[in-house]
Amino acid sequence: MWLLANIAMLPSFYFQKEHAHARRAVQMEGVVRGVFYTLGLHVPVFLSLMIIMGLQPPEVYRAIGFFYLNFLVLLFIMRISVRLLVKYLRRKGHNSAKVVIIGTDETAGRLYEAMKADKGFGYNVLGVFGDHAPVGIDAPYLGPVAGLGDFMSKKNVDQIFYTLSGHHEAMSYVTAIADNNVADFYYVPQISRYYARRFQLNNIGSMPVLSTLSNPLNSWTNRVLKRSFDLLVSGTFLIFYPLIYIPVAIAVKASSPGPVYFRQKRTGYLGKDFDCLKFRTMKMNKDSDKAQATADDPRKTRLGAFLRKTSLDELPQFINVFRGDMSVVGPRPHMLIHTEQYTRLVDRYMVRHSVKPGITGWAQVNGYRGITDELWKMEKRVEYDVWYIEHWSFLLDLKIMVRTVWNAVRGEKNAF
């Protein structure tokens, strides 16, 4: 059985082409997904081998159940531990890949930002090549593309990322340089930051073609899974909610005159309005539906400042989740005045309303929460929200929830 269990791992290694540890920029949900993929391949192969070998007594299957329970837990621990260790070593300067970017436009800038956003990816960007110096990119400018050959002969570059469009001769030159220096070559298509759909590479004859993949939440099975999870989480929370509500309600009433809950009309699913619930953190005022809270907002009570800092003021929104107005994870709902304003200013702003708004979201755990006093802050929030919608997975929701709890424990500078 021990021999068969190890033989059954071979298909996992062979078919799992996007193995969790093979890609430098893999996210943690990719590691978790890889664990389930490995288990899903191992089980049928192992059981088939056992049947072929005639190992079928009842005590064997009891042992198999115990084996897979341990196998799942230990594989989780091993892969996550290895991933965390690798990211730790990369942040310390080890196991890094030397990278150059060909291009100095917006696409090159976004790629550079993505590589530098998490040092655990281990990208050491040496600089950018282009026909002109970059604008708005902090990476060193290494000169025109024609100088790539001399640079590669002096530096041990591991990867080249090509972001130019319509420069066929330059692309042929760069790929030849990459081949001659045994460097990995990656082509980065010029796609708007607001068009976050996933692509799949296909071929028509020898012609490569990129096709868009459908949004995961367009599938009714995924919508049922997400709603079922929302009901499970919100229903479980509301059972214990009185333990939180009673002391907070007493404190809110004692802090200033007014109701316990603050109800505000916000834009929800498909652009429909709903009453979003929060514990009241401010004194009663006429600007509550117009002005966002600031760091030193005089409208906040002392208790309200604490509730906001710890995100406890958001807990009544589990009632919204149970009712079906919201989801545990999704784009944060905005005030009606903001929807009216930013629909005209931000591209694809209304796309974020194609799913239910959430208590927490991908933009929030990446630092884009709080006041949007500058347009670029809302643009980044929308960019992350659209990315979430078009890359949704159950594991991504779990990751966002874990990061939300962790951020609340350690405190967030934008929570005010």
XYZ file of C-alpha atoms in Angstrom:
416
model
C 0.000 0.000 0.000
C 2.850 2.373 0.776
C 4.396 1.650 -2.615
C 1.044 2.138 -4.403
C 0.401 5.416 -2.562
C 3.690 6.785 -3.900
C 3.094 5.497 -7.415
C -0.306 7.221 -7.371
C 1.472 10.573 -6.953
C 3.075 10.332 -10.406
C -0.034 11.487 -12.351
C -0.258 14.541 -10.077
C 3.270 15.560 -11.010
C 2.641 14.915 -14.697
C -0.769 16.527 -15.196
C -0.451 19.422 -12.779
C 1.212 21.691 -15.310
C 0.649 24.849 -13.275
C 2.104 23.425 -10.107
C 1.901 25.756 -7.105
C 5.686 26.042 -6.757
C 6.526 26.298 -10.466
C 5.352 29.905 -10.898
C 7.145 32.767 -9.203
C 4.092 35.001 -8.717
C 1.642 32.332 -7.571
C -0.901 33.508 -5.000
C -1.726 31.590 -1.845
C -5.115 30.488 -3.178
C -3.194 28.892 -6.057
C -1.254 26.826 -3.526
C -4.478 25.710 -1.834
C -6.058 24.925 -5.210
C -3.017 22.813 -6.050
C -3.527 20.754 -2.884
C -7.085 19.835 -3.868
C -5.964 19.149 -7.434
C -3.279 16.775 -6.184
C -5.759 15.002 -3.926
C -8.333 14.769 -6.729
C -5.820 13.027 -8.973
C -4.380 10.801 -6.271
C -7.625 9.264 -4.961
C -8.910 7.546 -8.137
C -5.444 6.342 -9.175
C -4.677 4.936 -5.721
C -8.036 3.182 -5.379
C -7.754 1.751 -8.894
C -4.306 0.342 -8.137
C -5.598 -1.198 -4.910
C -8.486 -2.895 -6.738
C -6.083 -4.241 -9.361
C -3.819 -5.617 -6.617
C -6.784 -7.134 -4.756
C -6.380 -5.029 -1.602
C -10.033 -4.517 -0.628
C -10.759 -5.781 2.925
C -12.825 -3.385 5.125
C -9.933 -2.582 7.456
C -7.968 -1.337 4.453
C -10.613 1.244 3.608
C -10.691 2.452 7.195
C -6.946 2.929 6.945
C -7.404 4.769 3.649
C -9.835 7.216 5.245
C -7.348 7.937 8.023
C -4.534 8.218 5.459
C -6.324 10.806 3.317
C -7.330 12.878 6.337
C -3.677 13.131 7.328
C -2.566 13.473 3.710
C -4.792 16.533 3.178
C -3.768 18.265 6.409
C -0.057 17.592 6.042
C 0.001 18.533 2.354
C -1.662 21.843 3.249
C 0.883 22.490 5.989
C 3.845 21.476 3.834
C 2.984 23.518 0.737
C 1.880 26.619 2.614
C 4.965 26.439 4.857
C 7.253 26.034 1.865
C 5.554 28.907 0.074
C 5.887 31.192 3.108
C 9.534 30.178 3.528
C 10.294 30.884 -0.142
C 8.612 34.296 0.058
C 10.533 35.074 3.254
C 13.855 34.199 1.602
C 12.976 36.302 -1.443
C 12.179 39.301 0.742
C 15.663 38.852 2.207
C 17.191 39.006 -1.278
C 17.568 35.304 -2.037
C 16.102 33.296 -4.953
C 15.360 36.423 -6.969
C 15.046 36.669 -10.755
C 16.835 39.484 -12.571
C 14.308 41.118 -14.889
C 14.294 43.761 -17.594
C 11.161 45.282 -19.100
C 10.996 46.289 -22.748
C 8.732 49.323 -22.973
C 8.166 52.584 -21.143
C 4.400 53.022 -21.556
C 1.492 52.522 -19.172
C 1.557 48.733 -19.572
C 5.229 48.642 -18.572
C 4.457 50.831 -15.574
C 1.613 48.607 -14.399
C 3.797 45.523 -14.820
C 6.566 47.148 -12.794
C 4.097 48.085 -10.040
C 2.766 44.508 -9.921
C 6.279 43.068 -9.634
C 7.273 45.457 -6.862
C 3.969 45.166 -4.957
C 5.050 41.943 -3.265
C 8.770 41.390 -2.671
C 7.926 37.756 -2.016
C 7.598 37.253 -5.777
C 11.342 37.771 -5.995
C 11.465 40.013 -9.077
C 14.625 42.128 -9.180
C 13.779 44.641 -11.910
C 17.056 45.993 -13.262
C 15.320 48.606 -15.395
C 13.354 49.362 -18.557
C 14.350 49.738 -22.207
C 12.482 51.991 -24.632
C 12.745 54.632 -27.298
C 12.246 57.359 -24.707
C 12.638 57.773 -20.957
C 9.653 56.510 -18.933
C 7.135 58.873 -17.412
C 5.629 57.856 -14.086
C 7.776 54.708 -13.744
C 10.324 54.592 -10.941
C 12.403 51.863 -12.596
C 15.842 52.867 -13.947
C 15.887 53.785 -17.635
C 18.482 51.627 -19.410
C 18.317 53.250 -22.834
C 16.869 52.359 -26.243
C 15.961 48.786 -27.141
C 19.002 48.551 -29.430
C 21.213 48.525 -26.340
C 19.668 45.341 -24.916
C 22.309 43.081 -26.482
C 25.249 44.844 -24.839
C 23.413 44.981 -21.528
C 22.650 41.241 -21.600
C 26.306 40.431 -22.294
C 27.282 42.254 -19.091
C 24.379 41.297 -16.810
C 23.053 37.853 -16.027
C 19.383 38.578 -16.836
C 16.929 35.753 -16.132
C 13.694 37.080 -17.645
C 12.657 39.625 -20.278
C 9.133 41.070 -20.331
C 8.108 42.659 -23.626
C 5.285 45.240 -23.443
C 5.576 47.027 -26.806
C 2.890 46.759 -29.484
C 3.314 46.913 -33.253
C 7.134 46.796 -33.165
C 7.675 43.532 -35.040
C 11.371 44.068 -35.787
C 12.049 45.007 -32.173
C 10.231 41.907 -30.935
C 12.254 39.648 -33.252
C 15.436 41.323 -32.017
C 14.486 40.917 -28.341
C 13.467 37.238 -28.697
C 16.778 36.515 -30.458
C 18.684 38.222 -27.632
C 16.696 36.204 -25.080
C 17.458 32.926 -26.869
C 21.158 33.714 -27.208
C 21.427 34.511 -23.500
C 19.181 31.652 -22.277
C 16.709 34.099 -20.735
C 12.971 33.504 -20.430
C 10.884 35.713 -22.737
C 7.370 36.884 -21.807
C 5.019 38.913 -23.970
C 2.684 41.293 -22.112
C -0.313 42.434 -24.219
C -1.398 46.060 -23.981
C -4.782 45.776 -22.305
C -6.571 48.463 -20.314
C -6.212 48.220 -16.553
C -10.020 48.171 -16.371
C -10.304 45.163 -18.654
C -9.345 42.493 -16.153
C -10.834 39.457 -17.871
C -8.756 36.285 -17.916
C -7.454 35.078 -21.258
C -6.714 31.656 -22.677
C -4.195 31.086 -25.448
C -5.462 29.096 -28.425
C -4.200 28.473 -31.933
C -5.789 28.717 -35.369
C -3.253 26.741 -37.374
C 0.048 28.360 -36.408
C -1.610 31.650 -35.445
C -1.854 32.312 -31.664
C -5.230 33.703 -30.552
C -6.244 35.025 -27.123
C -9.802 34.280 -26.065
C -11.554 35.708 -23.013
C -12.855 33.367 -20.352
C -16.361 33.949 -19.012
C -16.768 35.592 -15.632
C -16.903 32.876 -12.955
C -19.989 34.390 -11.291
C -21.950 34.096 -14.533
C -22.213 30.403 -13.677
C -25.313 29.574 -11.605
C -23.381 26.866 -9.719
C -20.835 29.457 -8.550
C -23.615 31.873 -7.594
C -25.348 29.135 -5.577
C -22.035 28.267 -3.896
C -21.377 31.897 -2.998
C -24.900 32.488 -1.689
C -24.855 29.258 0.343
C -21.573 30.290 1.925
C -23.006 33.741 2.691
C -26.002 32.185 4.441
C -23.776 29.809 6.406
C -21.391 32.538 7.594
C -24.010 35.220 8.289
C -26.445 32.767 9.912
C -23.739 31.419 12.221
C -22.618 34.947 13.108
C -26.143 36.161 13.862
C -26.636 33.350 16.393
C -23.919 34.946 18.524
C -24.631 38.530 17.428
C -26.510 39.506 20.656
C -23.259 39.027 22.605
C -21.776 41.870 20.541
C -24.900 43.929 19.936
C -25.992 44.431 23.558
C -22.765 46.009 24.954
C -22.114 48.007 21.762
C -25.703 49.287 21.665
C -25.500 50.450 25.275
C -22.182 52.192 24.574
C -23.487 53.865 21.390
C -26.575 55.168 23.215
C -24.377 56.492 26.017
C -21.930 58.165 23.603
C -24.439 60.562 22.009
C -28.179 60.922 21.342
C -29.512 58.964 18.393
C -30.236 55.425 17.173
C -27.906 52.432 17.569
C -27.844 51.725 13.847
C -26.863 54.148 11.137
C -28.869 53.364 8.002
C -27.640 54.739 4.716
C -28.906 54.273 1.169
C -26.152 52.726 -0.911
C -25.893 51.315 -4.415
C -26.178 47.541 -4.501
C -26.593 44.650 -6.906
C -27.456 45.753 -10.481
C -27.468 49.380 -9.327
C -30.443 48.987 -6.969
C -30.495 50.958 -3.714
C -30.587 49.268 -0.310
C -30.309 50.273 3.349
C -26.762 49.519 4.498
C -26.481 49.004 8.274
C -23.635 50.117 10.532
C -23.254 50.851 14.220
C -23.576 54.610 14.538
C -20.138 56.154 15.019
C -20.978 59.840 14.614
C -23.155 62.457 16.182
C -26.355 63.072 14.272
C -25.560 65.427 11.384
C -27.031 66.570 8.052
C -23.927 65.671 6.014
C -23.907 61.933 6.713
C -25.095 61.085 3.185
C -22.711 63.481 1.467
C -19.352 63.744 3.219
C -17.015 60.804 3.892
C -15.366 60.425 7.274
C -11.852 61.850 7.606
C -9.047 61.007 10.027
C -9.866 63.880 12.427
C -13.558 64.184 11.635
C -15.236 66.226 14.425
C -18.505 64.357 13.822
C -17.069 61.108 15.215
C -17.592 60.146 18.836
C -14.757 58.655 20.873
C -16.524 55.302 20.799
C -17.132 55.724 17.070
C -13.424 56.244 16.421
C -12.701 52.942 18.179
C -15.455 51.086 16.308
C -14.154 52.377 12.987
C -10.522 51.607 13.766
C -11.374 48.005 14.655
C -14.013 47.676 11.873
C -16.591 46.641 14.495
C -18.984 49.228 13.061
C -19.387 47.023 9.961
C -20.668 43.951 11.837
C -24.407 44.769 11.449
C -23.915 44.259 7.716
C -24.100 40.521 8.344
C -27.837 41.253 8.622
C -27.650 42.695 5.103
C -25.852 39.538 3.977
C -28.500 37.274 5.499
C -31.257 39.327 3.847
C -29.535 38.984 0.479
C -28.650 42.661 -0.029
C -24.928 41.982 0.371
C -22.320 39.238 0.312
C -19.569 38.561 2.829
C -16.987 39.344 0.119
C -17.505 41.741 -2.765
C -16.982 45.360 -3.832
C -17.772 47.761 -1.006
C -21.095 49.623 -1.524
C -20.818 53.361 -2.082
C -23.093 56.250 -1.207
C -25.623 57.179 -3.900
C -23.949 60.531 -4.474
C -20.653 58.759 -5.198
C -22.289 56.395 -7.681
C -23.745 59.345 -9.532
C -20.437 61.189 -9.481
C -17.960 58.431 -10.331
C -20.082 56.788 -13.027
C -19.147 59.774 -15.186
C -15.503 59.917 -14.117
C -14.249 56.311 -13.839
C -14.276 53.803 -16.671
C -16.241 50.593 -15.948
C -17.388 51.931 -12.577
C -20.813 50.272 -12.865
C -19.241 46.858 -13.569
C -18.649 46.564 -9.829
C -22.438 46.375 -9.360
C -22.722 43.183 -11.428
C -22.266 41.269 -8.151
C -23.577 41.902 -4.660
C -21.552 44.369 -2.577
C -19.516 42.925 0.259
C -18.587 43.584 3.866
C -14.984 43.300 2.738
C -13.387 43.124 -0.671
C -10.246 42.654 -2.740
C -9.640 46.404 -2.962
C -9.920 46.818 0.818
C -7.390 44.103 1.714
C -4.980 45.656 -0.779
C -5.047 49.006 0.990
C -7.767 50.827 -0.977
C -10.313 51.487 1.724
C -11.402 54.644 3.460
C -11.747 58.101 2.005
C -11.498 58.643 -1.760
C -10.489 62.300 -1.703
C -8.510 61.948 -4.936
C -9.754 60.464 -8.206
C -6.876 57.987 -8.527
C -7.929 56.297 -5.276
C -11.365 55.511 -6.673
C -9.794 54.406 -9.971
C -7.577 51.916 -8.131
C -10.520 50.690 -6.063
C -12.576 50.087 -9.195
C -9.617 48.372 -10.856
C -9.306 45.915 -7.957
C -13.073 45.402 -7.751
C -13.333 44.558 -11.444
C -10.358 42.208 -11.157
C -12.076 40.413 -8.276
C -15.306 39.973 -10.228
C -13.520 38.562 -13.248
C -11.200 36.269 -11.242
C -13.633 35.123 -8.568
C -13.136 31.790 -6.871
C -14.277 30.349 -3.573
C -10.658 30.139 -2.418
C -10.158 33.824 -3.285
C -13.103 34.711 -1.027
C -11.540 32.695 1.806
C -8.210 34.435 1.257
C -9.851 37.873 1.427
C -11.654 36.937 4.655
C -8.409 35.749 6.284
C -6.565 38.910 5.219
C -9.459 41.055 6.481
C -9.264 39.499 9.936
C -5.492 39.855 9.979
C -5.670 43.516 8.927
C -8.261 44.204 11.627
C -6.029 42.602 14.283
C -2.911 44.527 13.333
C -4.836 47.743 12.565
C -5.196 49.675 9.310
C -4.058 53.235 8.712
C -7.021 53.928 6.418
C -9.605 52.724 8.933
C -11.038 55.958 10.324
